[in-house]
Short mmCIF file of C-alpha atoms in Angstrom, two decimals:
data_model
loop_
_atom_site.label_atom_id
_atom_site.label_comp_id
_atom_site.label_asym_id
_atom_site.label_seq_id
_atom_site.Cartn_x
_atom_site.Cartn_y
_atom_site.Cartn_z
CA MET A 1 7.73 -29.38 -11.75
CA LYS A 2 5.76 -27.05 -13.97
CA ALA A 3 2.01 -27.12 -14.28
CA THR A 4 0.92 -28.06 -17.76
CA VAL A 5 -2.25 -26.86 -19.43
CA SER A 6 -4.05 -30.05 -18.58
CA LEU A 7 -3.15 -29.98 -14.88
CA PRO A 8 -5.03 -27.46 -12.76
CA LEU A 9 -2.92 -24.65 -11.35
CA LEU A 10 -4.62 -24.98 -7.98
CA SER A 11 -6.23 -28.13 -6.80
CA ALA A 12 -7.91 -28.60 -3.43
CA THR A 13 -9.04 -32.13 -2.65
CA ASN A 14 -11.42 -33.07 0.17
CA VAL A 15 -10.32 -30.14 2.31
CA ASP A 16 -11.63 -29.72 5.87
CA ALA A 17 -10.91 -26.43 7.62
CA GLY A 18 -12.31 -24.13 10.25
CA TYR A 19 -11.55 -21.99 13.26
CA GLY A 20 -10.17 -23.73 16.33
CA HIS A 21 -12.46 -26.68 16.98
CA VAL A 22 -15.24 -25.36 14.77
CA ARG A 23 -15.20 -27.12 11.44
CA VAL A 24 -16.55 -24.93 8.65
CA LEU A 25 -15.47 -26.74 5.49
CA GLU A 26 -16.33 -30.37 4.92
CA SER A 27 -14.51 -32.21 2.19
CA VAL A 28 -14.32 -29.33 -0.25
CA SER A 29 -12.70 -29.96 -3.62
CA ILE A 30 -12.08 -27.28 -6.24
CA ASP A 31 -9.78 -26.81 -9.22
CA VAL A 32 -8.57 -23.60 -10.77
CA ARG A 33 -6.93 -23.81 -14.15
CA GLN A 34 -4.40 -21.39 -15.56
CA GLY A 35 -5.77 -18.11 -16.90
CA ARG A 36 -9.35 -18.80 -15.83
CA ILE A 37 -11.73 -16.83 -13.68
CA VAL A 38 -13.40 -19.12 -11.17
CA VAL A 39 -16.15 -17.78 -8.98
CA LEU A 40 -17.33 -19.16 -5.64
CA VAL A 41 -20.91 -18.31 -4.83
CA GLY A 42 -23.13 -19.07 -1.89
CA ARG A 43 -24.78 -17.36 1.02
CA ASN A 44 -23.00 -15.72 3.91
CA GLY A 45 -21.57 -18.41 6.12
CA ALA A 46 -21.36 -20.96 3.33
CA GLY A 47 -17.59 -21.17 3.87
CA LYS A 48 -16.30 -19.21 0.89
CA SER A 49 -13.98 -16.94 2.87
CA THR A 50 -12.87 -19.87 5.01
CA LEU A 51 -11.92 -21.73 1.86
CA LEU A 52 -9.77 -18.82 0.67
CA ARG A 53 -8.18 -18.62 4.13
CA ALA A 54 -7.42 -22.34 4.03
CA LEU A 55 -5.84 -22.01 0.60
CA SER A 56 -3.63 -19.09 1.63
CA GLY A 57 -2.49 -20.84 4.81
CA LEU A 58 -4.22 -18.57 7.32
CA ASN A 59 -6.42 -21.46 8.46
CA ARG A 60 -4.44 -24.60 7.88
CA PRO A 61 -6.62 -27.43 6.49
CA THR A 62 -7.28 -30.18 9.05
CA ALA A 63 -7.80 -32.77 6.32
CA GLY A 64 -7.40 -33.06 2.58
CA LYS A 65 -4.73 -31.81 0.23
CA VAL A 66 -3.96 -28.59 -1.60
CA THR A 67 -1.54 -28.45 -4.51
CA PHE A 68 -0.49 -25.30 -6.31
CA ASP A 69 1.66 -25.15 -9.42
CA GLY A 70 2.68 -28.76 -8.89
CA ARG A 71 3.64 -28.30 -5.21
CA ASP A 72 1.88 -29.58 -2.12
CA ILE A 73 1.02 -26.46 -0.09
CA THR A 74 -1.42 -28.05 2.35
CA THR A 75 0.70 -27.25 5.39
CA ALA A 76 2.86 -24.48 3.91
CA ARG A 77 3.23 -21.22 5.80
CA PRO A 78 1.40 -18.17 4.40
CA ASN A 79 4.60 -16.44 3.27
CA ALA A 80 5.74 -19.59 1.43
CA ILE A 81 2.36 -19.75 -0.33
CA VAL A 82 2.69 -16.10 -1.33
CA ASP A 83 6.21 -16.79 -2.61
CA ALA A 84 4.82 -19.64 -4.72
CA GLY A 85 2.59 -17.12 -6.52
CA LEU A 86 -0.77 -17.61 -4.81
CA LEU A 87 -2.00 -14.24 -3.56
CA HIS A 88 -5.05 -13.58 -1.41
CA VAL A 89 -6.70 -10.17 -1.21
CA ALA A 90 -8.75 -10.54 1.93
CA GLU A 91 -12.23 -9.27 2.57
CA GLY A 92 -12.21 -5.63 3.62
CA ARG A 93 -8.92 -5.03 1.69
CA ARG A 94 -6.83 -5.14 4.89
CA LEU A 95 -4.41 -2.41 3.82
CA PHE A 96 -1.81 -0.80 6.03
CA ARG A 97 -3.92 2.26 6.54
CA ARG A 98 -1.33 4.39 8.31
CA GLN A 99 1.28 3.93 5.60
CA SER A 100 1.28 5.74 2.29
CA VAL A 101 -0.09 4.29 -0.94
CA ALA A 102 3.49 4.09 -2.27
CA ASP A 103 4.66 2.23 0.86
CA ASN A 104 1.74 -0.19 0.58
CA ILE A 105 2.72 -0.95 -2.99
CA GLU A 106 6.35 -1.44 -1.93
CA LEU A 107 5.25 -3.80 0.85
CA GLY A 108 3.56 -5.83 -1.89
CA ARG A 109 7.02 -6.90 -3.07
CA TYR A 110 8.42 -7.57 0.40
CA ALA A 111 11.30 -10.07 0.40
CA LEU A 112 11.29 -10.14 -3.40
CA ARG A 113 14.50 -9.25 -5.18
CA LEU A 114 13.68 -7.21 -8.25
CA THR A 115 15.99 -5.31 -10.54
CA GLU A 116 15.22 -1.62 -10.71
CA GLN A 117 13.87 -1.98 -14.27
CA GLU A 118 11.65 -4.89 -13.29
CA HIS A 119 10.42 -2.99 -10.25
CA ASP A 120 9.58 0.08 -12.31
CA ARG A 121 7.91 -2.03 -14.97
CA ARG A 122 5.59 -3.54 -12.37
CA VAL A 123 4.77 -0.17 -10.84
CA ASP A 124 4.06 1.19 -14.33
CA ARG A 125 1.67 -1.66 -14.99
CA ILE A 126 -0.16 -0.86 -11.78
CA HIS A 127 -0.41 2.79 -12.75
CA GLN A 128 -1.71 1.82 -16.19
CA LEU A 129 -4.40 -0.37 -14.71
CA PHE A 130 -5.26 2.04 -11.88
CA PRO A 131 -4.27 5.57 -12.94
CA ILE A 132 -5.98 7.05 -9.89
CA LEU A 133 -3.39 5.44 -7.59
CA GLN A 134 -0.61 7.35 -9.31
CA GLU A 135 -2.11 10.62 -8.10
CA LYS A 136 -2.40 9.39 -4.53
CA MET A 137 1.00 7.80 -3.98
CA ASN A 138 1.93 9.96 -0.99
CA LEU A 139 -1.40 9.83 0.85
CA PRO A 140 -2.07 7.38 3.67
CA ALA A 141 -3.89 4.30 2.38
CA GLY A 142 -6.58 4.87 5.01
CA SER A 143 -7.58 8.15 3.31
CA LEU A 144 -8.55 6.44 0.03
CA SER A 145 -12.14 5.70 -0.94
CA GLY A 146 -13.35 2.11 -0.78
CA GLY A 147 -12.88 1.60 -4.51
CA GLN A 148 -9.39 3.05 -4.47
CA GLN A 149 -8.53 0.85 -1.50
CA GLN A 150 -9.65 -2.21 -3.42
CA MET A 151 -7.49 -1.14 -6.34
CA LEU A 152 -4.53 -0.65 -4.01
CA ALA A 153 -5.04 -4.10 -2.49
CA ILE A 154 -4.99 -5.64 -5.98
CA ALA A 155 -1.99 -3.47 -6.87
CA GLN A 156 -0.07 -4.84 -3.87
CA ALA A 157 -0.68 -8.35 -5.14
CA MET A 158 0.32 -7.32 -8.69
CA MET A 159 3.81 -6.41 -7.45
CA ARG A 160 4.42 -10.14 -7.17
CA GLU A 161 2.95 -10.98 -10.58
CA PRO A 162 0.86 -13.77 -9.07
CA LYS A 163 -0.07 -16.91 -10.95
CA LEU A 164 -3.36 -17.01 -9.09
CA LEU A 165 -5.10 -14.13 -7.39
CA MET A 166 -7.87 -14.83 -4.87
CA LEU A 167 -10.23 -11.92 -4.29
CA ASP A 168 -12.70 -11.94 -1.42
CA GLU A 169 -15.71 -9.71 -2.04
CA PRO A 170 -13.88 -7.05 -4.06
CA SER A 171 -17.13 -5.20 -4.78
CA LEU A 172 -18.20 -4.95 -1.15
CA GLY A 173 -19.37 -1.44 -0.34
CA LEU A 174 -18.45 0.01 -3.74
CA ALA A 175 -20.54 2.28 -5.95
CA PRO A 176 -21.64 0.57 -9.21
CA VAL A 177 -19.23 2.56 -11.39
CA LEU A 178 -16.33 1.42 -9.21
CA VAL A 179 -17.56 -2.15 -9.26
CA ASP A 180 -17.30 -2.00 -13.04
CA GLN A 181 -13.74 -0.70 -12.77
CA VAL A 182 -12.73 -3.50 -10.41
CA PHE A 183 -14.34 -6.12 -12.63
CA ALA A 184 -12.58 -4.62 -15.66
CA ALA A 185 -9.31 -4.94 -13.77
CA ILE A 186 -10.05 -8.60 -13.07
CA LEU A 187 -10.61 -9.20 -16.79
CA ALA A 188 -7.42 -7.33 -17.62
CA LEU A 189 -5.48 -9.54 -15.22
CA ARG A 190 -6.91 -12.65 -16.82
CA ALA A 191 -5.86 -11.30 -20.20
CA GLN A 192 -2.31 -11.20 -18.79
CA GLY A 193 -2.60 -14.89 -17.93
CA VAL A 194 -3.41 -14.55 -14.22
CA ALA A 195 -5.91 -17.04 -12.88
CA ILE A 196 -8.56 -15.55 -10.58
CA LEU A 197 -10.50 -17.19 -7.77
CA LEU A 198 -13.30 -14.83 -6.93
CA VAL A 199 -15.71 -14.76 -4.00
CA GLU A 200 -18.44 -12.33 -4.89
CA GLN A 201 -21.82 -11.34 -3.54
CA LEU A 202 -22.84 -9.80 -6.88
CA VAL A 203 -23.57 -13.30 -8.12
CA GLU A 204 -25.00 -12.50 -11.56
CA HIS A 205 -22.28 -10.01 -12.38
CA ALA A 206 -19.59 -12.43 -11.24
CA LEU A 207 -21.03 -15.35 -13.22
CA GLU A 208 -21.00 -13.14 -16.33
CA ILE A 209 -17.24 -12.62 -16.23
CA ALA A 210 -16.33 -16.05 -14.82
CA ASP A 211 -15.29 -19.13 -16.77
CA ASP A 212 -16.11 -21.68 -14.08
CA ALA A 213 -18.20 -21.58 -10.92
CA TYR A 214 -18.65 -23.46 -7.66
CA VAL A 215 -21.77 -23.18 -5.53
CA MET A 216 -21.19 -23.61 -1.82
CA GLN A 217 -23.64 -24.25 0.97
CA ASN A 218 -23.02 -25.07 4.62
CA GLY A 219 -19.32 -25.69 4.09
CA ARG A 220 -19.73 -27.99 1.09
CA VAL A 221 -19.59 -27.63 -2.66
CA ILE A 222 -23.08 -28.48 -3.91
CA ALA A 223 -22.54 -27.77 -7.61
CA SER A 224 -19.79 -26.91 -10.03
CA GLY A 225 -19.35 -26.38 -13.74
CA PRO A 226 -18.99 -23.76 -16.45
CA ALA A 227 -20.24 -20.41 -15.16
CA ALA A 228 -22.95 -20.16 -17.82
CA GLU A 229 -24.40 -23.54 -16.82
CA ILE A 230 -24.36 -22.70 -13.14
CA ALA A 231 -26.07 -19.38 -13.87
CA ALA A 232 -28.89 -21.27 -15.56
CA GLY A 233 -29.07 -24.22 -13.17
CA ASP A 234 -31.06 -25.04 -10.04
CA ALA A 235 -28.19 -25.31 -7.59
CA LEU A 236 -27.80 -21.56 -7.43
CA GLN A 237 -31.45 -21.13 -6.52
CA ALA A 238 -31.16 -23.87 -3.95
CA ALA A 239 -28.11 -22.28 -2.35
CA PHE A 240 -29.72 -18.91 -2.02
CA MET A 241 -33.29 -19.96 -1.23
CA GLY A 242 -32.14 -22.17 1.60
CA GLU A 243 -33.19 -25.65 0.56
CA HIS A 244 -31.28 -28.72 1.71
CA GLY A 245 -32.43 -27.99 5.24
CA ALA A 246 -30.52 -24.75 5.58
CA PRO A 247 -32.00 -22.12 7.89
CA HIS A 248 -33.73 -19.18 6.26
CA HIS A 249 -32.27 -16.45 8.39
CA PRO A 250 -28.86 -15.23 7.31
CA GLU A 251 -26.06 -16.90 9.20
CA PRO A 252 -23.45 -14.83 10.99
CA ARG A 253 -20.64 -13.82 8.75
CA GLN A 254 -17.31 -15.60 9.07
CA SER A 255 -14.95 -12.82 9.82
CA GLY A 256 -12.19 -15.01 11.14
CA SER A 257 -10.26 -12.22 12.82
CA MET B 1 15.50 26.69 39.34
CA ASP B 2 19.07 25.46 39.25
CA ILE B 3 20.30 24.87 35.70
CA ASP B 4 22.35 22.00 37.04
CA VAL B 5 19.24 20.17 38.17
CA LEU B 6 17.77 20.54 34.70
CA ALA B 7 20.97 19.27 33.04
CA HIS B 8 21.10 16.18 35.19
CA GLY B 9 17.42 15.59 34.55
CA ILE B 10 18.13 15.59 30.81
CA VAL B 11 21.02 13.16 31.27
CA ALA B 12 18.94 10.73 33.31
CA GLY B 13 16.02 11.27 30.93
CA SER B 14 18.20 10.25 27.98
CA LEU B 15 18.83 6.90 29.65
CA TYR B 16 15.12 6.40 30.34
CA ALA B 17 14.39 7.27 26.71
CA LEU B 18 16.88 4.66 25.53
CA VAL B 19 15.25 2.00 27.71
CA ALA B 20 11.85 3.05 26.33
CA VAL B 21 13.12 2.81 22.74
CA SER B 22 14.42 -0.70 23.45
CA PHE B 23 10.93 -1.60 24.71
CA ASN B 24 9.43 -0.19 21.52
CA ILE B 25 11.78 -2.10 19.21
CA LEU B 26 10.52 -5.34 20.73
CA TYR B 27 6.94 -4.26 21.01
CA ARG B 28 6.30 -3.15 17.45
CA PRO B 29 6.16 -6.47 15.61
CA THR B 30 5.18 -8.68 18.56
CA ASN B 31 2.85 -6.59 20.75
CA VAL B 32 4.85 -8.03 23.61
CA PHE B 33 6.05 -5.87 26.43
CA ASN B 34 9.26 -7.45 27.65
CA PHE B 35 9.42 -7.24 31.44
CA ALA B 36 12.95 -8.62 31.34
CA GLN B 37 14.14 -5.49 29.57
CA GLY B 38 15.53 -3.90 32.76
CA GLU B 39 17.61 -7.00 33.44
CA LEU B 40 18.91 -6.96 29.86
CA VAL B 41 20.10 -3.39 30.45
CA MET B 42 21.74 -4.56 33.68
CA LEU B 43 23.36 -7.52 31.90
CA GLY B 44 24.74 -5.12 29.31
CA ALA B 45 26.34 -3.00 32.02
CA MET B 46 27.70 -6.01 33.97
CA ILE B 47 29.11 -7.89 30.99
CA PHE B 48 30.72 -4.73 29.68
CA ALA B 49 32.14 -3.88 33.10
CA SER B 50 33.61 -7.37 33.43
CA LEU B 51 35.13 -7.26 29.97
CA THR B 52 36.73 -3.84 30.39
CA SER B 53 37.40 -3.20 34.07
CA LEU B 54 38.12 -6.82 35.02
CA ALA B 55 39.35 -8.46 31.80
CA GLY B 56 40.94 -5.34 30.37
CA MET B 57 39.49 -5.60 26.86
CA PRO B 58 39.55 -2.54 24.59
CA TRP B 59 36.41 -0.42 24.74
CA LEU B 60 35.11 -1.14 21.23
CA VAL B 61 35.69 -4.88 21.38
CA ALA B 62 33.94 -5.16 24.73
CA PHE B 63 31.11 -2.98 23.45
CA ALA B 64 30.50 -5.18 20.40
CA GLY B 65 30.85 -8.37 22.42
CA THR B 66 28.34 -7.18 25.00
CA LEU B 67 25.75 -6.24 22.39
CA VAL B 68 26.00 -9.57 20.58
CA ALA B 69 25.91 -11.56 23.83
CA VAL B 70 22.83 -9.83 25.21
CA GLY B 71 21.20 -9.84 21.77
CA CYS B 72 21.53 -13.62 21.78
CA ILE B 73 20.01 -13.79 25.26
CA GLY B 74 17.08 -11.79 23.91
CA LEU B 75 16.74 -14.25 21.06
CA VAL B 76 16.76 -17.19 23.48
CA GLU B 77 14.09 -15.42 25.53
CA GLU B 78 11.96 -14.99 22.41
CA ARG B 79 12.32 -18.66 21.47
CA ILE B 80 11.60 -20.05 24.94
CA ALA B 81 9.38 -17.52 26.68
CA VAL B 82 7.51 -15.66 23.94
CA ALA B 83 7.19 -17.60 20.67
CA PRO B 84 5.39 -20.61 22.23
CA ILE B 85 2.83 -18.27 23.81
CA LEU B 86 2.20 -16.33 20.61
CA ALA B 87 2.00 -19.57 18.62
CA ARG B 88 -1.00 -20.56 20.71
CA SER B 89 -2.76 -17.25 20.46
CA GLN B 90 -1.66 -13.95 19.00
CA THR B 91 -3.80 -12.11 21.51
CA GLY B 92 -2.74 -14.21 24.50
CA THR B 93 -1.18 -12.36 27.43
CA GLY B 94 0.78 -15.25 28.90
CA TRP B 95 3.97 -13.39 27.97
CA VAL B 96 3.38 -11.09 30.95
CA ILE B 97 4.23 -14.01 33.23
CA THR B 98 6.93 -15.57 31.07
CA THR B 99 8.90 -12.37 30.48
CA LEU B 100 8.59 -11.53 34.18
CA ALA B 101 9.90 -15.01 34.94
CA THR B 102 12.80 -14.43 32.56
CA SER B 103 13.54 -11.23 34.43
CA LEU B 104 13.62 -13.04 37.79
CA ILE B 105 15.79 -15.86 36.44
CA ILE B 106 18.36 -13.44 35.00
CA SER B 107 18.32 -11.37 38.17
CA ASN B 108 18.91 -14.38 40.42
CA LEU B 109 21.59 -15.98 38.26
CA VAL B 110 23.44 -12.71 37.94
CA GLY B 111 23.37 -12.21 41.72
CA ARG B 112 25.19 -15.53 42.17
CA PHE B 113 27.71 -14.78 39.49
CA TRP B 114 28.71 -11.22 40.22
CA GLY B 115 27.73 -10.39 43.77
CA PRO B 116 26.19 -7.15 44.98
CA ASP B 117 29.15 -4.75 44.70
CA PRO B 118 28.89 -2.12 41.98
CA ILE B 119 31.74 -2.01 39.47
CA LEU B 120 33.21 1.31 38.39
CA VAL B 121 33.22 1.70 34.62
CA LYS B 122 35.38 4.39 33.02
CA PRO B 123 34.05 6.37 30.06
CA PRO B 124 35.70 5.72 26.69
CA ALA B 125 38.89 7.58 25.80
CA LEU B 126 38.72 11.37 25.41
CA LEU B 127 35.64 11.58 27.66
CA SER B 128 35.58 11.79 31.41
CA MET B 129 33.16 11.98 34.30
CA ASP B 130 34.97 15.04 35.72
CA SER B 131 32.61 17.96 35.83
CA LEU B 132 33.25 20.78 33.44
CA ASP B 133 32.58 24.28 34.63
CA ILE B 134 30.18 25.59 32.05
CA GLY B 135 28.38 28.46 33.73
CA ALA B 136 26.50 27.20 36.77
CA SER B 137 26.36 23.62 35.54
CA ARG B 138 28.58 20.82 36.81
CA ILE B 139 28.02 18.43 33.96
CA SER B 140 30.77 16.15 32.61
CA SER B 141 31.93 15.70 29.04
CA TYR B 142 30.66 12.11 29.15
CA GLU B 143 27.19 13.23 30.14
CA ILE B 144 27.08 15.76 27.31
CA ALA B 145 28.18 13.04 24.89
CA LEU B 146 25.50 10.71 26.27
CA VAL B 147 22.74 13.23 25.57
CA LEU B 148 24.00 13.75 22.00
CA VAL B 149 24.49 10.03 21.36
CA THR B 150 20.92 9.40 22.52
CA LEU B 151 19.61 11.86 19.94
CA VAL B 152 21.66 10.20 17.22
CA LEU B 153 20.52 6.71 18.27
CA VAL B 154 16.85 7.66 18.21
CA ALA B 155 17.34 9.20 14.77
CA ILE B 156 19.05 6.01 13.54
CA VAL B 157 16.27 3.79 14.90
CA GLU B 158 13.65 5.96 13.22
CA ARG B 159 15.65 5.79 9.99
CA VAL B 160 15.60 1.99 10.16
CA TYR B 161 11.80 2.07 10.28
CA ARG B 162 11.85 3.88 6.93
CA THR B 163 13.48 0.92 5.21
CA LEU B 164 11.29 -1.76 3.65
CA LYS B 165 12.02 -4.12 6.56
CA GLY B 166 11.06 -1.35 8.99
CA LYS B 167 7.86 -0.66 7.09
CA ALA B 168 7.10 -4.37 7.23
CA VAL B 169 7.47 -4.22 11.01
CA MET B 170 4.97 -1.36 11.12
CA ALA B 171 2.69 -3.38 8.83
CA VAL B 172 2.82 -6.33 11.23
CA ALA B 173 2.12 -3.99 14.13
CA GLU B 174 -0.98 -2.67 12.37
CA ASP B 175 -2.44 -5.91 11.00
CA ARG B 176 -0.48 -9.12 11.44
CA GLU B 177 -2.73 -11.23 9.25
CA ALA B 178 -2.72 -8.70 6.43
CA ALA B 179 1.09 -8.73 6.62
CA LEU B 180 1.07 -12.54 6.31
CA LEU B 181 -0.97 -12.25 3.12
CA ARG B 182 1.71 -9.97 1.61
CA GLY B 183 4.43 -12.55 2.15
CA ILE B 184 5.77 -10.91 5.31
CA ASP B 185 6.94 -13.38 7.95
CA PRO B 186 6.09 -11.84 11.35
CA GLY B 187 7.96 -14.62 13.15
CA SER B 188 11.25 -13.68 11.53
CA LEU B 189 10.69 -9.98 12.20
CA GLY B 190 9.85 -10.80 15.82
CA ARG B 191 13.07 -12.76 16.27
CA TRP B 192 15.11 -9.94 14.75
CA SER B 193 13.36 -7.41 16.93
CA PHE B 194 14.11 -9.40 20.08
CA PHE B 195 17.75 -9.65 19.10
CA LEU B 196 18.04 -5.96 18.24
CA GLY B 197 15.85 -4.79 21.14
CA ALA B 198 17.98 -6.79 23.59
CA ALA B 199 21.20 -5.48 22.02
CA PHE B 200 19.81 -1.95 22.28
CA ALA B 201 19.01 -2.55 25.95
CA ALA B 202 22.57 -3.79 26.48
CA MET B 203 23.92 -0.69 24.78
CA THR B 204 21.82 1.40 27.16
CA GLY B 205 23.44 -0.46 30.04
CA VAL B 206 26.92 0.20 28.64
CA LEU B 207 26.14 3.88 28.22
CA ALA B 208 24.63 4.12 31.72
CA ALA B 209 27.48 2.30 33.49
CA PRO B 210 29.93 5.22 33.83
CA ILE B 211 27.16 7.31 35.43
CA LEU B 212 25.22 4.79 37.50
CA TYR B 213 28.00 2.18 38.01
CA ALA B 214 27.48 -1.39 36.83
CA SER B 215 25.51 -3.17 39.50
CA THR B 216 23.13 -6.08 39.65
CA SER B 217 20.43 -3.82 41.11
CA LEU B 218 20.33 -1.65 37.99
CA GLY B 219 17.45 -3.57 36.40
CA PRO B 220 14.26 -2.82 38.32
CA ASP B 221 14.88 0.93 38.52
CA LEU B 222 15.52 1.35 34.80
CA LEU B 223 12.66 -1.03 33.97
CA LEU B 224 10.19 1.14 35.87
CA LYS B 225 11.40 4.49 34.58
CA GLY B 226 11.89 3.19 31.05
CA PHE B 227 8.37 1.80 31.16
CA ALA B 228 7.12 5.15 32.41
CA ALA B 229 8.83 6.90 29.50
CA ALA B 230 7.44 4.41 26.98
CA ALA B 231 3.91 4.75 28.38
CA VAL B 232 3.92 8.54 28.62
CA GLY B 233 5.47 8.86 25.15
CA SER B 234 2.90 6.43 23.68
CA ILE B 235 4.09 2.85 23.37
CA GLY B 236 5.66 2.20 20.00
CA ASN B 237 6.54 5.85 19.41
CA ASN B 238 10.28 6.50 19.66
CA ARG B 239 10.22 10.27 19.41
CA GLY B 240 7.51 10.27 22.04
CA ALA B 241 9.77 8.09 24.18
CA LEU B 242 12.59 10.62 23.85
CA ILE B 243 10.44 13.57 24.95
CA ALA B 244 8.81 11.53 27.70
CA GLY B 245 12.25 10.40 28.88
CA TYR B 246 13.26 14.03 29.30
CA VAL B 247 9.98 14.83 31.07
CA ILE B 248 10.52 12.02 33.54
CA GLY B 249 14.22 12.70 34.05
CA VAL B 250 13.64 16.39 34.69
CA THR B 251 10.61 15.74 36.91
CA GLU B 252 12.69 13.35 38.96
CA ALA B 253 15.59 15.77 39.30
CA VAL B 254 13.39 18.74 40.13
CA GLY B 255 11.31 16.68 42.55
CA ALA B 256 14.44 15.52 44.33
CA SER B 257 15.83 19.04 44.65
CA LEU B 258 12.59 20.71 45.76
CA LEU B 259 11.33 17.93 48.02
CA SER B 260 13.55 15.33 49.53
CA PRO B 261 15.34 12.77 47.30
CA GLY B 262 13.22 10.13 48.97
CA TYR B 263 10.18 11.44 47.10
CA GLN B 264 11.67 11.39 43.63
CA GLU B 265 10.04 8.15 42.56
CA ALA B 266 6.71 9.19 44.01
CA VAL B 267 6.89 12.40 41.98
CA ILE B 268 7.56 10.43 38.77
CA PHE B 269 4.59 8.19 39.27
CA ILE B 270 2.30 11.09 40.06
CA VAL B 271 3.30 12.60 36.71
CA VAL B 272 2.87 9.30 34.89
CA LEU B 273 -0.54 8.67 36.45
CA ALA B 274 -1.68 12.20 35.70
CA VAL B 275 -0.66 11.90 32.02
CA LEU B 276 -2.21 8.46 31.60
CA LEU B 277 -5.45 9.52 33.31
CA LEU B 278 -5.82 12.45 30.94
CA LYS B 279 -4.43 10.69 27.84
CA PRO B 280 -4.45 6.92 28.28
CA GLU B 281 -2.73 6.41 24.92
CA GLY B 282 0.18 8.62 26.00
CA LEU B 283 1.18 12.12 24.93
CA PHE B 284 1.95 11.27 21.32
CA GLY B 285 -1.07 9.68 19.74
CA SER B 286 -2.26 6.15 19.22
CA PRO B 287 -0.01 3.11 19.62
CA ASN B 288 2.28 2.52 16.64
CA ALA B 289 1.20 5.79 15.09
CA ARG B 290 3.70 7.17 12.67
CA THR B 291 4.68 10.70 13.49
CA VAL B 292 5.60 12.28 10.20
#
């Protein structure tokens, strides 16, 4: 079954998920449509990263349903979800630091059968989008700067030509000029038809490039809509100022590993 | 020092290195240290001895049959004793008990089946255990071949880790979850590694049999010295395992010739303890480090 324009590419319905017996997400529903940038905003501990982990199969949902590209992936294994075209670039890039940049890119296409031309075409596209990586192909990934590492993590995902790319805090720890580069890459990917689900702490910047937005608080979605409306609305304020009975001190970050 | 002592140290060290490499093959994608590895080596030697000396099969056929049989036993071990533990928690250490239990089960079953008498295993055609007179050394053509084959085997294993599958194994070793997010299935790599690691252990047993005889008591000794080689050479590092195998083999041989043979194991463990006290991660860097 192929997703049509009217059907969302990714659809999560009433998803519960967490770590062991700790439930983090309560009945979360989101949709991501083809070729759109969707941003998830909310404070630390709101459940944004947990949602991405639930969608990519790292933390299997305990309730609810996730469909992607017309398939039910609620209980699918992470590698099956990757094969379906849903890629997740985790917080902190999570590269294979001891292996070279070239090897990391090759691992991005693991278990994928590509013709040589197709393989080279994808590598060329990565080099076009991130020329700096071309110069560093033989260095260990761990020796790259934070920005270059983020580019490499996106490049790994690009080897699979994902339908939907989920990015968790891609700007974390980057200098402003590199943030701009990463955001430009996100826009370039959308221009190629890739849908993006973005978790981002630079809320204003993210809402500027996004089409749709979800505001999360305490494991729930408290508002959703076009990014411009969310940027102007009250829910954002509420989520970050700690209304709805949320504590004022920052909650511990969900690292999950 | 007698050159002969050194030569026999290198021969024994080659076997320890092979056991250590078989540990590493299993360890890399699973972080599991298989305590049944010594018994898998023993099984390799015993099955091979039965197929050749007792059943009269040709060398190559028996060799292939032994590897596949023990590889399958390794796979069964992974399914029953390891996978359920890792499914509960990737960082759980229950496998210490379950692999040790596997070792005891194999050891006891084998004792019933074969009995305690060692079986003589002849080297393959063209090679013999008769000592050649090269200078002062009394080494045999089979022992020379064993040392060379060990070098080739370590080179082949290292070559395998340069393929995409091998790099995926290293990726799993470094960050299992990150590997999952790139579409790598650590479970499948773990099963393959148990099969291949067990087959490699069996091959070590086949190679050791002409020198040590095939006997049901082969396991614990090779487990300990193979473990020592793996630990001193840094666990996960195959070239380190090779060097450390030599170090331990030569230390053992020299210790036995200078002191009494009764002290040879004590000497090994003094060396191992000394290395691990000074460099807990082993002589060759951090676990799973790539030596390029």
